[in-house]
């Protein structure tokens, strides 16, 4: 069943309505989605943890700066009765999780970053493979159909999925992504502002067939800003880890959560 045991609600924090699903009981585990999705991206992962955690899955507010979102999500957790948090985020959600952890280190017990790097400085690291992979540049040097796919807001595979991709996205999830349309009004820069410093343990996950692992060794980059224990490994997926490999994601989460006090 889709999000079995969860309640869909909207809570207002600092005059901003935050749409979220919550379920379970125990310490707070906040799951933050990435682009171009909504909180529904966690539908195959979140229910696995409600027997031990209060799982909170909010929609982000991409039109707001990361600092403001971090402040509001901390206030949201407080309003729901949680002083301490474990955070997990995919892509842009990982950046918000890190902003929260840097803003209130005394409240964050651990962070899990999926398909994310700690910053956008690629100086001395980028190469031709990296440059050709960008949607904003070198379009006509990319393999078909990337130039065309990058020119629209909604990935075309969500509208007419090829056979090999059809099973990745649940119909309920696709309906939510297209109906909510969070990202078209997002800010031009989604990276946290200023230098971040993480004090808590960090788990880094990325897709074997995705870009991040092909460009970098993600844990090495995260150790530049994370001063707690950093671990991580690749999963059998490309980018949408929670929907391509939810079982592997859950297993990785279980191992990490078992190490936290």
CSV table of C-alpha atoms in Angstrom, one decimal:
chain,number,residue,atom,x,y,z
A,1,UNK,CA,0.0,0.0,0.0
A,2,UNK,CA,1.3,3.5,-0.9
A,3,UNK,CA,2.7,5.2,2.3
A,4,UNK,CA,0.8,2.8,4.6
A,5,UNK,CA,0.5,4.1,8.1
A,6,UNK,CA,1.3,7.7,7.2
A,7,UNK,CA,-0.8,10.8,7.6
A,8,UNK,CA,-0.7,13.6,5.0
A,9,UNK,CA,-1.0,17.0,6.5
A,10,UNK,CA,0.0,20.6,6.2
A,11,UNK,CA,1.6,22.6,9.0
A,12,UNK,CA,2.3,26.3,8.9
A,13,UNK,CA,5.8,27.4,10.1
A,14,UNK,CA,6.8,31.1,10.0
A,15,UNK,CA,3.8,31.7,7.8
A,16,UNK,CA,4.9,29.1,5.3
A,17,UNK,CA,2.7,26.0,4.7
A,18,UNK,CA,4.7,22.8,4.8
A,19,UNK,CA,3.1,19.8,3.2
A,20,UNK,CA,4.3,16.5,4.8
A,21,UNK,CA,3.6,12.9,5.5
A,22,UNK,CA,4.5,11.5,9.0
A,23,UNK,CA,4.2,8.1,10.6
A,24,UNK,CA,5.7,5.9,13.3
A,25,UNK,CA,6.9,6.7,16.8
A,26,UNK,CA,10.4,7.2,18.4
A,27,UNK,CA,13.3,9.5,17.5
A,28,UNK,CA,12.8,11.7,14.5
A,29,UNK,CA,14.0,10.6,11.1
A,30,UNK,CA,13.5,13.4,8.6
A,31,UNK,CA,13.6,12.5,4.9
A,32,UNK,CA,14.2,15.3,2.3
A,33,UNK,CA,13.6,14.7,-1.4
A,34,UNK,CA,15.6,15.9,-4.4
A,35,UNK,CA,14.9,17.4,-7.8
A,36,UNK,CA,12.4,17.1,-9.6
A,37,UNK,CA,10.4,15.2,-7.0
A,38,UNK,CA,8.3,15.7,-3.9
A,39,UNK,CA,8.3,13.9,-0.5
A,40,UNK,CA,6.6,11.0,-2.3
A,41,UNK,CA,10.0,9.9,-3.5
A,42,UNK,CA,10.4,8.2,-0.2
A,43,UNK,CA,7.2,6.1,-0.5
A,44,UNK,CA,9.2,2.8,-0.8
A,45,UNK,CA,11.7,3.6,2.0
A,46,UNK,CA,9.9,5.5,4.7
A,47,UNK,CA,7.5,2.8,5.9
A,48,UNK,CA,10.4,0.5,6.7
A,49,UNK,CA,11.4,2.7,9.6
A,50,UNK,CA,8.1,3.5,11.4
A,51,UNK,CA,8.5,0.7,13.9
A,52,UNK,CA,11.4,2.6,15.5
A,53,UNK,CA,11.3,6.2,14.3
A,54,UNK,CA,9.0,9.1,13.9
A,55,UNK,CA,9.4,9.4,10.1
A,56,UNK,CA,8.8,12.9,8.7
A,57,UNK,CA,8.7,13.5,5.0
A,58,UNK,CA,8.1,17.1,4.0
A,59,UNK,CA,7.9,18.8,0.7
A,60,UNK,CA,10.8,21.2,0.2
A,61,UNK,CA,10.2,24.9,-0.7
A,62,UNK,CA,12.7,25.3,-3.6
A,63,UNK,CA,11.6,29.0,-4.0
A,64,UNK,CA,13.2,29.7,-0.6
A,65,UNK,CA,16.9,30.0,0.1
A,66,UNK,CA,18.5,26.9,1.8
A,67,UNK,CA,19.1,28.8,5.0
A,68,UNK,CA,15.5,29.7,5.4
A,69,UNK,CA,14.3,26.2,4.6
A,70,UNK,CA,16.7,24.8,7.2
A,71,UNK,CA,15.4,27.2,9.8
A,72,UNK,CA,11.8,26.4,9.0
A,73,UNK,CA,12.4,22.6,9.1
A,74,UNK,CA,14.1,22.9,12.5
A,75,UNK,CA,11.0,24.8,13.7
A,76,UNK,CA,8.8,22.2,12.1
A,77,UNK,CA,10.6,19.4,14.0
A,78,UNK,CA,10.2,21.4,17.3
A,79,UNK,CA,6.5,21.9,16.6
A,80,UNK,CA,6.1,18.2,16.2
A,81,UNK,CA,7.9,17.6,19.5
A,82,UNK,CA,11.4,16.6,18.4
A,83,UNK,CA,14.5,18.2,19.8
A,84,UNK,CA,16.9,15.7,18.1
A,85,UNK,CA,16.9,14.6,14.4
A,86,UNK,CA,18.5,12.2,12.0
A,87,UNK,CA,18.4,13.6,8.5
A,88,UNK,CA,18.5,12.0,5.1
A,89,UNK,CA,18.4,13.8,1.8
A,90,UNK,CA,18.6,13.1,-1.9
A,91,UNK,CA,20.3,15.6,-4.2
A,92,UNK,CA,19.0,19.1,-3.2
A,93,UNK,CA,17.5,17.5,-0.1
A,94,UNK,CA,21.0,16.5,1.0
A,95,UNK,CA,22.1,20.1,0.8
A,96,UNK,CA,19.2,21.2,3.0
A,97,UNK,CA,20.1,18.4,5.5
A,98,UNK,CA,23.7,19.7,5.6
A,99,UNK,CA,22.5,23.2,6.2
A,100,UNK,CA,20.3,22.0,9.1
A,101,UNK,CA,23.2,20.0,10.6
A,102,UNK,CA,25.6,23.0,10.3
A,103,UNK,CA,23.0,25.4,11.7
A,104,UNK,CA,22.1,23.3,14.7
A,105,UNK,CA,24.8,20.6,15.3
A,106,UNK,CA,23.5,20.0,18.8
A,107,UNK,CA,20.2,18.8,17.4
A,108,UNK,CA,21.4,16.5,14.6
A,109,UNK,CA,22.6,12.9,15.4
A,110,UNK,CA,23.5,11.9,11.9
A,111,UNK,CA,23.1,12.7,8.2
A,112,UNK,CA,22.7,10.5,5.1
A,113,UNK,CA,23.5,12.1,1.8
A,114,UNK,CA,22.2,10.4,-1.4
A,115,UNK,CA,23.5,11.5,-4.8
A,116,UNK,CA,25.1,14.7,-3.5
A,117,UNK,CA,28.4,16.4,-3.1
A,118,UNK,CA,29.3,19.0,-0.4
A,119,UNK,CA,29.6,22.0,-2.7
A,120,UNK,CA,29.7,23.2,-6.2
A,121,UNK,CA,33.4,24.1,-6.5
A,122,UNK,CA,34.7,21.8,-9.2
A,123,UNK,CA,38.0,23.8,-9.8
A,124,UNK,CA,40.8,21.4,-10.6
A,125,UNK,CA,38.4,18.5,-10.6
A,126,UNK,CA,36.3,18.8,-13.7
A,127,UNK,CA,37.2,17.2,-17.0
A,128,UNK,CA,35.7,16.7,-20.4
A,129,UNK,CA,33.3,14.0,-19.2
A,130,UNK,CA,32.0,16.3,-16.5
A,131,UNK,CA,31.6,19.2,-18.8
A,132,UNK,CA,29.8,17.2,-21.5
A,133,UNK,CA,27.4,15.9,-18.8
A,134,UNK,CA,26.0,19.3,-18.0
A,135,UNK,CA,22.5,20.2,-19.1
A,136,UNK,CA,23.4,23.9,-19.2
A,137,UNK,CA,26.4,23.7,-21.5
A,138,UNK,CA,27.8,21.6,-24.3
A,139,UNK,CA,24.3,20.4,-25.3
A,140,UNK,CA,25.1,19.4,-28.8
A,141,UNK,CA,28.1,17.4,-27.7
A,142,UNK,CA,25.9,15.1,-25.6
A,143,UNK,CA,24.4,11.8,-26.7
A,144,UNK,CA,20.8,11.8,-27.9
A,145,UNK,CA,18.3,12.6,-26.4
A,146,UNK,CA,19.9,14.7,-23.7
A,147,UNK,CA,19.7,18.1,-25.4
A,148,UNK,CA,16.0,17.7,-26.0
A,149,UNK,CA,15.4,16.2,-22.5
A,150,UNK,CA,17.2,19.0,-20.8
A,151,UNK,CA,15.0,21.7,-22.5
A,152,UNK,CA,11.8,20.8,-20.6
A,153,UNK,CA,10.8,21.0,-17.0
A,154,UNK,CA,9.3,17.5,-16.6
A,155,UNK,CA,11.5,14.5,-17.7
A,156,UNK,CA,9.8,13.0,-20.8
A,157,UNK,CA,10.2,9.5,-19.5
A,158,UNK,CA,7.6,10.3,-16.8
A,159,UNK,CA,5.1,11.0,-19.6
A,160,UNK,CA,6.0,8.1,-21.9
A,161,UNK,CA,8.3,5.8,-20.1
A,162,UNK,CA,10.3,3.4,-22.2
A,163,UNK,CA,9.9,-0.3,-21.3
A,164,UNK,CA,13.1,-0.6,-19.3
A,165,UNK,CA,12.2,2.5,-17.2
A,166,UNK,CA,8.5,1.9,-16.7
A,167,UNK,CA,8.8,0.1,-13.4
A,168,UNK,CA,10.9,2.7,-11.6
A,169,UNK,CA,8.3,5.3,-10.8
A,170,UNK,CA,5.1,4.4,-9.1
A,171,UNK,CA,2.0,5.9,-10.8
A,172,UNK,CA,1.0,7.6,-7.6
A,173,UNK,CA,4.4,9.2,-7.3
A,174,UNK,CA,4.4,10.4,-10.9
A,175,UNK,CA,0.9,11.9,-10.4
A,176,UNK,CA,2.2,13.8,-7.3
A,177,UNK,CA,5.4,15.1,-9.0
A,178,UNK,CA,3.5,16.4,-12.0
A,179,UNK,CA,0.6,17.8,-10.0
A,180,UNK,CA,2.7,19.6,-7.3
A,181,UNK,CA,5.3,21.0,-9.8
A,182,UNK,CA,7.6,22.3,-7.0
A,183,UNK,CA,10.7,23.0,-9.0
A,184,UNK,CA,9.9,25.3,-11.9
A,185,UNK,CA,9.9,28.3,-9.5
A,186,UNK,CA,13.0,27.2,-7.6
A,187,UNK,CA,15.8,29.7,-6.9
A,188,UNK,CA,18.7,29.8,-9.4
A,189,UNK,CA,21.2,28.7,-6.8
A,190,UNK,CA,20.3,25.8,-4.5
A,191,UNK,CA,23.7,25.3,-2.8
A,192,UNK,CA,24.0,26.2,0.9
A,193,UNK,CA,25.5,29.6,1.5
A,194,UNK,CA,28.9,29.9,3.2
A,195,UNK,CA,31.3,27.2,4.4
A,196,UNK,CA,29.6,24.3,6.1
A,197,UNK,CA,31.1,22.2,8.8
A,198,UNK,CA,29.4,18.9,9.8
A,199,UNK,CA,30.2,17.5,13.3
A,200,UNK,CA,27.9,14.4,13.2
A,201,UNK,CA,28.5,11.0,11.5
A,202,UNK,CA,27.8,11.0,7.8
A,203,UNK,CA,26.8,8.2,5.3
A,204,UNK,CA,27.2,8.9,1.6
A,205,UNK,CA,25.3,6.9,-1.1
A,206,UNK,CA,25.5,7.2,-4.8
A,207,UNK,CA,24.5,5.2,-7.9
A,208,UNK,CA,26.9,2.8,-9.6
A,209,UNK,CA,25.7,3.9,-13.0
A,210,UNK,CA,25.2,7.6,-12.2
A,211,UNK,CA,27.5,10.5,-12.6
A,212,UNK,CA,28.8,11.4,-9.2
A,213,UNK,CA,30.7,8.1,-8.7
A,214,UNK,CA,32.1,8.4,-12.2
A,215,UNK,CA,33.4,11.9,-11.6
A,216,UNK,CA,34.6,11.6,-7.9
A,217,UNK,CA,35.2,9.5,-4.9
A,218,UNK,CA,32.3,11.1,-2.9
A,219,UNK,CA,33.4,10.2,0.7
A,220,UNK,CA,36.8,11.8,0.1
A,221,UNK,CA,35.1,15.1,-0.9
A,222,UNK,CA,32.7,15.0,2.1
A,223,UNK,CA,35.6,14.5,4.5
A,224,UNK,CA,36.7,18.0,3.6
A,225,UNK,CA,33.8,19.4,5.6
A,226,UNK,CA,32.6,16.5,7.7
A,227,UNK,CA,34.5,16.1,11.0
A,228,UNK,CA,32.6,13.0,12.3
A,229,UNK,CA,32.9,9.5,10.9
A,230,UNK,CA,32.3,9.4,7.1
A,231,UNK,CA,31.3,6.2,5.3
A,232,UNK,CA,29.7,5.4,2.0
A,233,UNK,CA,29.3,3.1,-1.0
A,234,UNK,CA,27.6,2.9,-4.4
A,235,UNK,CA,24.2,1.3,-4.9
A,236,UNK,CA,23.0,-0.6,-8.0
A,237,UNK,CA,21.1,2.4,-9.5
A,238,UNK,CA,21.7,5.6,-11.4
A,239,UNK,CA,20.2,8.7,-9.7
A,240,UNK,CA,16.7,8.1,-8.2
A,241,UNK,CA,18.1,5.7,-5.5
A,242,UNK,CA,15.0,5.6,-3.4
A,243,UNK,CA,12.9,4.4,-6.3
A,244,UNK,CA,15.4,2.4,-8.3
A,245,UNK,CA,16.9,0.5,-5.3
A,246,UNK,CA,14.7,1.0,-2.2
A,247,UNK,CA,15.8,-2.3,-0.7
A,248,UNK,CA,19.5,-1.3,-0.9
A,249,UNK,CA,18.7,2.1,0.4
A,250,UNK,CA,16.9,0.6,3.4
A,251,UNK,CA,19.8,-1.8,4.1
A,252,UNK,CA,22.3,1.0,4.0
A,253,UNK,CA,20.1,3.1,6.3
A,254,UNK,CA,19.8,0.2,8.8
A,255,UNK,CA,23.5,-0.2,9.0
A,256,UNK,CA,24.2,3.5,9.6
A,257,UNK,CA,21.3,4.0,12.0
A,258,UNK,CA,22.5,1.0,14.1
A,259,UNK,CA,25.8,2.9,14.8
A,260,UNK,CA,24.2,6.0,16.1
A,261,UNK,CA,23.8,6.5,19.9
